[in-house]
Tab-separated table of C-alpha atoms and ligand atoms in Angstrom:
chain	number	residue	atom	x	y	z
X	105	MET	CA	68.330	206.581	128.591
X	106	ARG	CA	70.033	204.125	131.412
X	107	ARG	CA	67.531	201.442	130.151
X	108	ILE	CA	68.530	201.974	126.132
X	109	ILE	CA	71.998	201.836	127.387
X	110	ASN	CA	71.186	198.321	129.238
X	111	LEU	CA	70.135	197.353	126.022
X	112	LYS	CA	71.369	194.499	124.289
X	113	LEU	CA	73.253	196.036	120.924
X	114	HIS	CA	71.300	194.833	118.708
X	115	TRP	CA	68.049	196.393	119.564
X	116	GLN	CA	70.084	199.826	120.236
X	117	ILE	CA	70.866	198.892	116.674
X	118	PHE	CA	67.332	198.424	115.342
X	119	ILE	CA	66.325	201.643	117.415
X	120	ALA	CA	68.593	203.863	115.666
X	121	MET	CA	67.488	203.008	112.699
X	122	ILE	CA	63.616	203.607	113.049
X	123	LEU	CA	65.033	206.831	114.498
X	124	GLY	CA	66.990	207.661	111.911
X	125	ALA	CA	64.152	206.505	109.491
X	126	ALA	CA	61.576	209.005	111.119
X	127	ALA	CA	63.763	212.044	111.752
X	128	ALA	CA	64.709	211.475	107.875
X	129	ALA	CA	61.154	211.258	106.441
X	130	ILE	CA	60.376	214.691	109.222
X	131	PHE	CA	63.214	216.708	108.344
X	132	GLY	CA	64.322	215.488	105.063
X	133	GLU	CA	67.646	216.869	103.784
X	134	ARG	CA	67.940	219.235	106.396
X	135	MET	CA	69.516	216.128	108.355
X	136	LEU	CA	72.163	216.257	106.007
X	137	PRO	CA	74.603	218.110	108.117
X	138	VAL	CA	74.054	215.824	111.347
X	139	ALA	CA	74.013	212.574	109.873
X	140	GLY	CA	76.067	212.921	107.396
X	141	PRO	CA	79.037	213.008	109.633
X	142	MET	CA	77.719	210.876	111.935
X	143	GLY	CA	77.495	208.067	109.307
X	144	ASP	CA	80.781	208.756	108.130
X	145	ILE	CA	82.815	208.959	111.431
X	146	PHE	CA	81.551	205.374	112.402
X	147	MET	CA	82.551	204.214	108.953
X	148	ARG	CA	86.051	205.563	109.223
X	149	LEU	CA	86.445	203.982	112.634
X	150	LEU	CA	85.731	200.729	111.213
X	151	ARG	CA	88.002	201.232	108.134
X	152	MET	CA	90.286	201.972	110.507
X	153	VAL	CA	90.171	198.683	111.958
X	154	ILE	CA	89.044	196.515	109.423
X	155	VAL	CA	93.062	196.183	107.461
X	156	PRO	CA	95.627	195.508	110.376
X	157	LEU	CA	92.309	193.371	111.741
X	158	ILE	CA	92.096	191.122	108.687
X	159	LEU	CA	95.597	191.031	108.707
X	160	THR	CA	96.285	189.902	111.998
X	161	SER	CA	93.141	188.009	112.089
X	162	ILE	CA	93.971	185.478	109.208
X	163	VAL	CA	97.644	185.333	109.849
X	164	SER	CA	96.924	184.068	114.020
X	165	GLY	CA	94.132	181.781	112.571
X	166	VAL	CA	96.317	180.484	109.674
X	167	ALA	CA	99.644	179.742	111.545
X	168	GLY	CA	97.389	178.017	114.636
X	169	ILE	CA	96.100	175.982	112.338
X	170	GLY	CA	99.692	174.346	112.260
X	171	ASP	CA	99.711	171.790	109.513
X	172	SER	CA	98.886	171.762	105.663
X	173	ARG	CA	96.945	169.188	105.860
X	174	SER	CA	94.189	170.847	108.318
X	175	LEU	CA	94.734	173.970	106.234
X	176	GLY	CA	94.018	172.541	103.358
X	177	ARG	CA	90.785	170.293	104.572
X	178	LEU	CA	89.225	174.038	106.035
X	179	GLY	CA	90.139	175.540	102.801
X	180	ALA	CA	88.003	172.512	101.183
X	181	LYS	CA	85.352	173.010	103.192
X	182	THR	CA	85.014	176.770	102.730
X	183	PHE	CA	85.235	177.419	99.187
X	184	GLY	CA	82.449	174.173	98.640
X	185	TYR	CA	80.124	175.850	101.328
X	186	TYR	CA	80.526	179.405	99.615
X	187	VAL	CA	79.833	177.607	96.249
X	188	MET	CA	77.152	175.789	97.501
X	189	THR	CA	74.972	178.590	99.262
X	190	SER	CA	75.998	181.380	95.962
X	191	THR	CA	74.956	178.480	93.576
X	192	LEU	CA	71.806	178.147	95.637
X	193	ALA	CA	71.095	181.820	95.808
X	194	ILE	CA	71.448	182.047	91.854
X	195	ILE	CA	68.986	179.501	91.319
X	196	VAL	CA	66.418	180.789	93.429
X	197	GLY	CA	66.923	184.174	91.505
X	198	LEU	CA	67.095	182.349	88.245
X	199	SER	CA	63.658	180.599	89.022
X	200	LEU	CA	61.933	183.581	90.387
X	201	THR	CA	62.978	186.360	87.258
X	202	ASN	CA	61.210	183.770	85.021
X	203	LEU	CA	58.304	183.025	86.934
X	204	ILE	CA	57.456	186.928	87.319
X	205	GLN	CA	59.052	187.940	84.349
X	206	PRO	CA	59.428	191.440	86.291
X	207	GLY	CA	61.332	193.373	82.843
X	208	VAL	CA	58.197	192.114	80.794
X	209	GLY	CA	56.471	195.255	80.475
X	210	VAL	CA	59.217	197.790	81.460
X	211	GLU	CA	59.988	200.837	79.087
X	212	VAL	CA	63.403	202.040	78.284
X	213	THR	CA	63.465	205.259	77.369
X	214	GLY	CA	66.440	207.789	76.890
X	215	GLY	CA	67.339	210.725	78.898
X	216	GLN	CA	67.020	208.855	82.653
X	217	GLU	CA	68.256	210.632	84.834
X	218	VAL	CA	71.024	208.575	85.829
X	219	SER	CA	73.663	208.409	83.276
X	220	PRO	CA	75.581	205.154	83.338
X	221	GLU	CA	78.139	206.186	81.830
X	222	GLU	CA	79.383	207.290	84.879
X	223	LEU	CA	79.599	203.840	86.354
X	224	GLU	CA	82.972	202.821	86.750
X	225	GLN	CA	83.403	199.438	84.659
X	226	PRO	CA	85.321	196.496	85.800
X	227	GLY	CA	88.010	194.480	83.784
X	228	SER	CA	87.557	191.492	82.457
X	229	LEU	CA	86.696	188.903	84.462
X	230	ALA	CA	90.159	187.089	83.803
X	231	ASP	CA	91.312	190.537	85.697
X	232	VAL	CA	89.555	190.508	88.221
X	233	LEU	CA	90.603	187.315	89.342
X	234	THR	CA	94.641	187.506	88.518
X	235	ARG	CA	94.475	190.881	90.953
X	236	ILE	CA	93.893	188.812	93.741
X	237	ILE	CA	97.744	188.690	93.969
X	238	PRO	CA	98.936	191.708	95.462
X	239	ILE	CA	102.096	192.971	93.648
X	240	ASN	CA	103.041	194.911	96.611
X	241	PRO	CA	101.410	193.758	100.134
X	242	ILE	CA	102.343	197.139	101.245
X	243	ARG	CA	100.335	198.872	98.932
X	244	ALA	CA	97.397	196.821	99.088
X	245	ALA	CA	96.825	197.611	103.104
X	246	ALA	CA	97.498	201.322	102.137
X	247	GLU	CA	94.672	201.249	99.578
X	248	GLY	CA	92.850	198.863	101.421
X	249	ASP	CA	92.638	196.344	98.603
X	250	ILE	CA	91.063	193.170	101.166
X	251	LEU	CA	91.501	190.303	98.750
X	252	GLY	CA	95.080	191.108	98.024
X	253	VAL	CA	95.881	191.509	102.089
X	254	ILE	CA	93.871	188.610	102.623
X	255	PHE	CA	95.642	186.446	100.199
X	256	PHE	CA	98.956	187.770	101.673
X	257	ALA	CA	97.990	186.886	104.723
X	258	ILE	CA	96.991	183.238	104.064
X	259	VAL	CA	100.302	182.829	102.329
X	260	PHE	CA	102.202	184.611	105.003
X	261	GLY	CA	100.247	182.587	108.106
X	262	PHE	CA	101.182	179.182	106.141
X	263	ALA	CA	104.844	180.341	105.727
X	264	ILE	CA	105.210	180.434	109.656
X	265	THR	CA	103.964	177.174	109.894
X	266	GLN	CA	106.498	175.671	107.899
X	267	LEU	CA	109.046	177.752	110.248
X	268	PRO	CA	111.426	175.715	112.944
X	269	GLU	CA	109.710	176.270	116.414
X	270	LYS	CA	112.127	178.368	117.667
X	271	GLN	CA	110.832	180.708	115.089
X	272	ARG	CA	107.511	179.992	114.303
X	273	THR	CA	106.658	180.842	118.612
X	274	PRO	CA	107.559	184.355	118.561
X	275	LEU	CA	105.852	184.915	115.299
X	276	LEU	CA	102.729	183.545	116.580
X	277	ASN	CA	102.748	185.279	119.714
X	278	PHE	CA	103.090	188.731	117.787
X	279	PHE	CA	99.986	187.907	115.314
X	280	ASP	CA	97.996	186.376	118.584
X	281	THR	CA	98.680	189.201	120.912
X	282	ALA	CA	98.172	191.459	118.002
X	283	PHE	CA	95.056	189.953	117.200
X	284	GLN	CA	93.715	190.124	120.083
X	285	ALA	CA	94.722	193.833	120.725
X	286	MET	CA	92.620	194.662	117.337
X	287	MET	CA	89.521	192.458	118.974
X	288	LYS	CA	89.750	195.018	121.986
X	289	LEU	CA	90.026	198.145	120.086
X	290	THR	CA	87.159	196.451	117.508
X	291	ARG	CA	84.442	196.317	120.584
X	292	VAL	CA	85.473	199.531	121.345
X	293	VAL	CA	84.261	200.556	117.864
X	294	ILE	CA	81.367	198.877	118.193
X	295	ARG	CA	79.887	200.034	121.366
X	296	LEU	CA	79.519	203.095	118.820
X	297	ALA	CA	77.201	201.577	116.098
X	298	PRO	CA	73.796	203.125	116.956
X	299	ILE	CA	74.841	206.328	116.820
X	300	GLY	CA	76.613	205.429	113.187
X	301	VAL	CA	73.352	203.498	112.178
X	302	PHE	CA	71.499	206.599	113.049
X	303	GLY	CA	73.455	208.899	111.009
X	304	LEU	CA	73.572	205.905	107.561
X	305	ILE	CA	70.030	205.290	107.507
X	306	SER	CA	68.709	208.863	107.810
X	307	ARG	CA	71.417	210.033	105.149
X	308	ALA	CA	69.591	207.116	103.286
X	309	VAL	CA	66.081	207.366	103.471
X	310	SER	CA	66.354	211.283	103.183
X	311	THR	CA	68.360	211.079	100.078
X	312	MET	CA	66.196	208.548	98.111
X	313	GLY	CA	64.157	209.413	95.047
X	314	TYR	CA	61.188	207.667	95.096
X	315	ASP	CA	59.132	208.189	91.476
X	316	VAL	CA	61.657	205.702	89.882
X	317	PHE	CA	60.389	202.728	92.342
X	318	ALA	CA	57.061	202.871	90.683
X	319	ALA	CA	58.648	202.361	87.293
X	320	VAL	CA	60.737	198.697	88.499
X	321	GLY	CA	58.530	198.084	91.555
X	322	ARG	CA	57.709	194.329	90.104
X	323	TYR	CA	61.728	194.531	89.894
X	324	MET	CA	62.447	195.288	93.487
X	325	LEU	CA	60.000	193.006	94.467
X	326	THR	CA	61.295	189.774	92.515
X	327	ILE	CA	64.899	190.349	94.108
X	328	GLY	CA	63.561	191.391	97.873
X	329	LEU	CA	61.682	188.205	97.614
X	330	GLY	CA	64.201	185.674	96.340
X	331	LEU	CA	66.174	187.529	99.193
X	332	SER	CA	63.768	186.434	101.903
X	333	ILE	CA	63.743	183.014	100.132
X	334	HIS	CA	67.722	182.703	100.399
X	335	LEU	CA	67.488	184.355	104.055
X	336	PHE	CA	64.622	182.535	105.950
X	337	ILE	CA	64.476	179.561	104.513
X	338	VAL	CA	67.652	177.800	102.175
X	339	LEU	CA	69.947	179.408	104.848
X	340	PRO	CA	68.400	178.175	107.818
X	341	THR	CA	67.555	174.893	105.976
X	342	ILE	CA	71.589	174.085	105.162
X	343	PHE	CA	72.324	175.272	109.348
X	344	PHE	CA	70.248	173.465	110.334
X	345	LEU	CA	70.783	170.084	108.392
X	346	LEU	CA	74.629	169.970	109.105
X	347	THR	CA	74.524	171.533	112.510
X	348	ARG	CA	71.018	170.063	113.784
X	349	ARG	CA	71.027	173.277	115.867
X	350	ASN	CA	67.792	175.692	115.473
X	351	PRO	CA	68.859	178.515	113.048
X	352	LEU	CA	66.902	181.045	115.467
X	353	ASP	CA	69.596	181.056	117.868
X	354	HIS	CA	72.085	182.004	115.054
X	355	PHE	CA	70.117	184.252	113.927
X	356	ARG	CA	69.646	186.025	117.350
X	357	ALA	CA	73.505	185.411	117.735
X	358	VAL	CA	74.202	187.633	114.508
X	359	ALA	CA	71.653	189.764	114.965
X	360	SER	CA	73.722	193.307	115.666
X	361	ALA	CA	76.263	192.279	112.234
X	362	MET	CA	72.676	192.048	110.209
X	363	ALA	CA	71.409	195.117	111.040
X	364	PHE	CA	74.622	197.069	110.480
X	365	ALA	CA	74.860	195.326	107.009
X	366	PHE	CA	71.794	196.697	106.460
X	367	SER	CA	72.652	200.335	107.663
X	368	SER	CA	76.032	200.268	105.981
X	369	SER	CA	75.631	198.185	102.814
X	370	SER	CA	78.978	196.928	102.988
X	371	SER	CA	80.179	193.422	104.318
X	372	SER	CA	83.353	194.685	104.446
X	373	ALA	CA	82.802	197.617	106.907
X	374	THR	CA	80.733	195.046	109.024
X	375	LEU	CA	83.261	192.252	109.295
X	376	PRO	CA	84.118	193.074	112.948
X	377	LEU	CA	80.968	192.812	114.087
X	378	THR	CA	80.789	189.435	112.281
X	379	LEU	CA	84.120	188.639	114.067
X	380	GLU	CA	82.995	189.510	117.297
X	381	SER	CA	79.522	187.777	117.348
X	382	VAL	CA	80.321	184.735	115.716
X	383	GLU	CA	83.114	184.322	118.352
X	384	LYS	CA	81.535	185.609	121.131
X	385	ASN	CA	77.919	184.197	120.596
X	386	ALA	CA	77.712	181.523	118.534
X	387	GLY	CA	81.443	179.829	120.056
X	388	VAL	CA	82.973	179.730	116.460
X	389	SER	CA	87.181	179.600	117.334
X	390	ASN	CA	89.543	182.447	115.765
X	391	LYS	CA	90.997	179.619	113.841
X	392	VAL	CA	87.988	178.865	111.819
X	393	SER	CA	86.138	182.288	112.018
X	394	SER	CA	89.181	184.527	111.103
X	395	PHE	CA	89.784	181.776	108.548
X	396	VAL	CA	85.768	181.474	107.293
X	397	LEU	CA	84.749	185.387	107.521
X	398	PRO	CA	87.477	187.774	106.123
X	399	MET	CA	87.506	185.866	103.421
X	400	GLY	CA	83.587	185.366	102.965
X	401	ALA	CA	82.689	189.175	103.265
X	402	THR	CA	84.683	189.558	99.431
X	403	VAL	CA	84.160	186.737	98.362
X	404	ASN	CA	81.188	184.785	99.592
X	405	MET	CA	78.282	186.987	98.705
X	406	ASP	CA	74.980	184.924	98.345
X	407	GLY	CA	72.684	187.982	97.790
X	408	THR	CA	75.163	189.605	95.551
X	409	ALA	CA	75.218	186.184	93.494
X	410	LEU	CA	71.273	186.225	92.996
X	411	TYR	CA	71.230	189.664	92.322
X	412	GLU	CA	73.419	189.927	89.011
X	413	CYS	CA	71.344	186.947	87.710
X	414	ALA	CA	68.196	188.374	88.182
X	415	GLY	CA	69.538	191.891	87.503
X	416	VAL	CA	70.885	190.601	83.918
X	417	LEU	CA	67.656	188.012	83.472
X	418	PHE	CA	65.453	191.404	84.067
X	419	ILE	CA	67.492	193.751	81.671
X	420	ALA	CA	67.282	190.928	78.833
X	421	GLN	CA	63.304	191.152	79.605
X	422	ALA	CA	63.087	194.416	79.540
X	423	LEU	CA	64.557	194.132	75.881
X	424	GLY	CA	63.329	191.580	74.457
X	425	PHE	CA	66.487	189.360	74.312
X	426	GLY	CA	65.137	185.901	74.861
X	427	LEU	CA	67.658	184.029	76.688
X	428	ASP	CA	67.940	180.420	75.782
X	429	PHE	CA	68.996	177.233	78.370
X	430	GLY	CA	72.708	177.645	77.161
X	431	GLN	CA	72.908	181.657	78.113
X	432	GLN	CA	71.085	181.157	81.068
X	433	ILE	CA	73.737	178.836	82.204
X	434	MET	CA	76.248	181.282	80.945
X	435	VAL	CA	74.433	183.999	83.386
X	436	VAL	CA	74.406	181.327	86.450
X	437	ILE	CA	78.133	181.376	85.864
X	438	THR	CA	79.491	184.809	85.570
X	439	ALA	CA	77.142	185.923	87.902
X	440	LEU	CA	78.748	183.649	90.948
X	441	LEU	CA	82.038	184.619	89.205
X	442	ALA	CA	81.190	188.163	89.270
X	443	SER	CA	79.794	187.846	93.110
X	444	ILE	CA	83.307	186.332	93.951
X	445	GLY	CA	85.045	189.442	92.524
X	446	ALA	CA	82.588	191.941	93.908
X	447	ALA	CA	84.038	193.829	96.615
X	448	GLY	CA	82.398	194.305	100.460
X	449	VAL	CA	81.268	198.237	99.823
X	450	PRO	CA	78.241	199.784	98.825
X	451	SER	CA	77.013	199.090	94.894
X	452	ALA	CA	80.127	197.200	94.053
X	453	GLY	CA	77.534	194.281	92.642
X	454	LEU	CA	76.128	196.505	90.818
X	455	VAL	CA	78.859	197.970	89.055
X	456	MET	CA	79.761	193.762	88.171
X	457	ILE	CA	76.684	193.171	86.385
X	458	PHE	CA	79.022	194.390	83.337
X	459	ILE	CA	80.622	191.370	83.299
X	460	VAL	CA	77.369	189.246	82.967
X	461	LEU	CA	75.994	191.554	80.681
X	462	GLN	CA	78.914	190.870	78.506
X	463	ALA	CA	78.947	187.446	78.801
X	464	VAL	CA	75.648	187.149	76.947
X	465	ASN	CA	76.308	189.913	75.066
X	466	ILE	CA	73.768	192.844	76.128
X	467	THR	CA	75.500	195.851	75.470
X	468	SER	CA	73.498	197.653	74.009
X	469	PRO	CA	72.969	201.563	75.112
X	470	ALA	CA	69.078	200.672	75.952
X	471	ALA	CA	71.126	197.997	78.190
X	472	TYR	CA	73.127	200.496	80.358
X	473	VAL	CA	70.345	202.916	80.707
X	474	LEU	CA	68.090	199.958	82.436
X	475	VAL	CA	71.593	199.713	84.526
X	476	GLY	CA	71.481	203.531	84.828
X	477	VAL	CA	67.561	202.871	86.728
X	478	MET	CA	68.409	199.931	88.533
X	479	LEU	CA	71.655	202.229	90.319
X	480	ALA	CA	69.255	204.934	91.208
X	481	VAL	CA	66.996	202.236	92.907
X	482	ASP	CA	69.455	200.067	94.219
X	483	ARG	CA	69.982	201.490	97.797
X	484	PRO	CA	67.595	199.499	99.713
X	485	LEU	CA	68.465	196.511	97.345
X	486	ASP	CA	72.064	196.916	98.228
X	487	MET	CA	70.884	196.879	101.815
X	488	TYR	CA	68.794	193.678	101.898
X	489	ARG	CA	71.707	191.556	99.432
X	490	THR	CA	74.601	193.183	101.931
X	491	MET	CA	72.509	191.481	104.940
X	492	VAL	CA	72.274	188.354	103.124
X	493	ASN	CA	75.783	187.950	102.055
X	494	ILE	CA	77.221	188.186	105.695
X	495	THR	CA	74.445	186.496	107.462
X	496	SER	CA	75.629	183.155	105.037
X	497	ASP	CA	79.340	184.029	105.890
X	498	SER	CA	78.244	183.863	109.721
X	499	ILE	CA	76.205	180.569	109.132
X	500	GLY	CA	79.081	179.189	106.839
X	501	ALA	CA	81.347	179.837	110.092
X	502	ALA	CA	79.454	178.180	112.518
X	503	VAL	CA	78.857	174.875	109.877
X	504	ILE	CA	82.228	174.751	109.171
X	505	ALA	CA	83.585	175.290	113.017
X	506	HIS	CA	80.696	172.152	113.643
X	507	SER	CA	82.294	169.942	110.986
X	508	GLU	CA	85.716	170.445	112.686
X	509	GLY	CA	84.612	169.385	115.992
X	510	GLU	CA	83.964	172.521	117.532
X	511	GLN	CA	81.074	173.025	120.056
X	512	LEU	CA	78.783	175.349	119.077
X	513	THR	CA	77.511	177.308	121.962
X	514	TYR	CA	75.074	180.162	121.602
X	515	PRO	CA	74.652	181.383	125.261
X	516	MET	CA	71.923	183.612	124.066
X	517	ALA	CA	69.960	180.631	123.224
X	518	MET	CA	69.756	180.681	127.265
X	519	GLY	CA	68.677	183.833	128.125
X	520	GLU	CA	72.542	185.509	129.111
X	521	GLU	CA	73.588	188.636	128.121
X	522	THR	CA	76.376	189.409	125.341
X	523	ALA	CA	76.800	192.131	122.772
P	195	LIG	N1	77.014	196.288	99.298
P	195	LIG	C1	77.452	194.689	99.279
P	195	LIG	C2	78.164	193.982	100.124
P	195	LIG	O1	79.371	194.774	100.709
P	195	LIG	C3	78.096	194.110	97.854
P	195	LIG	C4	76.823	194.236	96.838
P	195	LIG	O2	76.702	195.474	95.493
P	195	LIG	O3	76.108	193.427	96.198
P	195	LIG	O4	78.191	192.929	100.575
């Protein structure tokens, strides 16, 4: 027991995943009364820290950047990185789906078990984008509207930089100290991750229905393959080209965050772990991580972008809907926007698929039946794409920190112990 407690956190999380899956396989739904509360308590603790963590982290990070030129430069790099990696992910998804054609031959029958009408459909794209500006920042915080909180924190942090020094210093100190306190609290919560992961994984495995999987196996394989190419080839290559460091060091540094993203299917819930691992195990400054990561958790979703594109092409193929080149470009653009608009919570990406479908005029009931089927098999894909999403955020933080002249330190590369 002692030995397990002394293991690095990511190993503890991996063991918890395996035990959780094994317990669910043996005990099935009888695990739910135990697994449910274990997962829920941990998710609630994480959600409790998210809003104050994001607020204090961004305000202190942005206010600490100092001048509007540095802020603009950091903003441009971050935005450039987000768009570049998400677009590359979409291209991988587009190419694979055209190559493998997973939708061809899939039968669309009525009366699927899942009714797509139950899904809450998002508004138009313009709606999604305008809603980034919160009417009331306090309400945004109270309702967990992360993008609204981020928007307010950035402009507020920027306003602090414009104050005369006498007024600026106490505010900066306040947010800095509040952020340190939030990080302390976060670290305590993170220590409980293995227990939470055990609960989340055993619940996911024990409630999954397996019959539908066979019908759409090729679709799932296509997306799984695309995500793997992006995670293990595209992102490490970008990391290596821009930092000349070994990508494995980075993967090791963020392993706990990756494992937790996989278990929770939520980039937002994983954010505390991502921040902690990037700062502590990769040596990225708070100035950079607090700017790149919170926003990345909601805006930069490579896995989701790939999924939106591949998912819509799958539906088009299943319905025998030929998409010409122009329409495929439309899919690429709207998939990018939909991934930006998707919240960092489970299955958010699937709901956003309606926006991409509308953009290419696929609105028949049969298409919605297919979305229902996709929902039935969404959990494992959601787990994987969330892991890809946060890995891309963390690589973005490292790459941008490097470009700002920061020295990346990977103590784990030298075998030193870190969480
Ligand atoms: N669950 C994903 C995330 O939080 C979003 C998605 O559904 O694609 O990153």
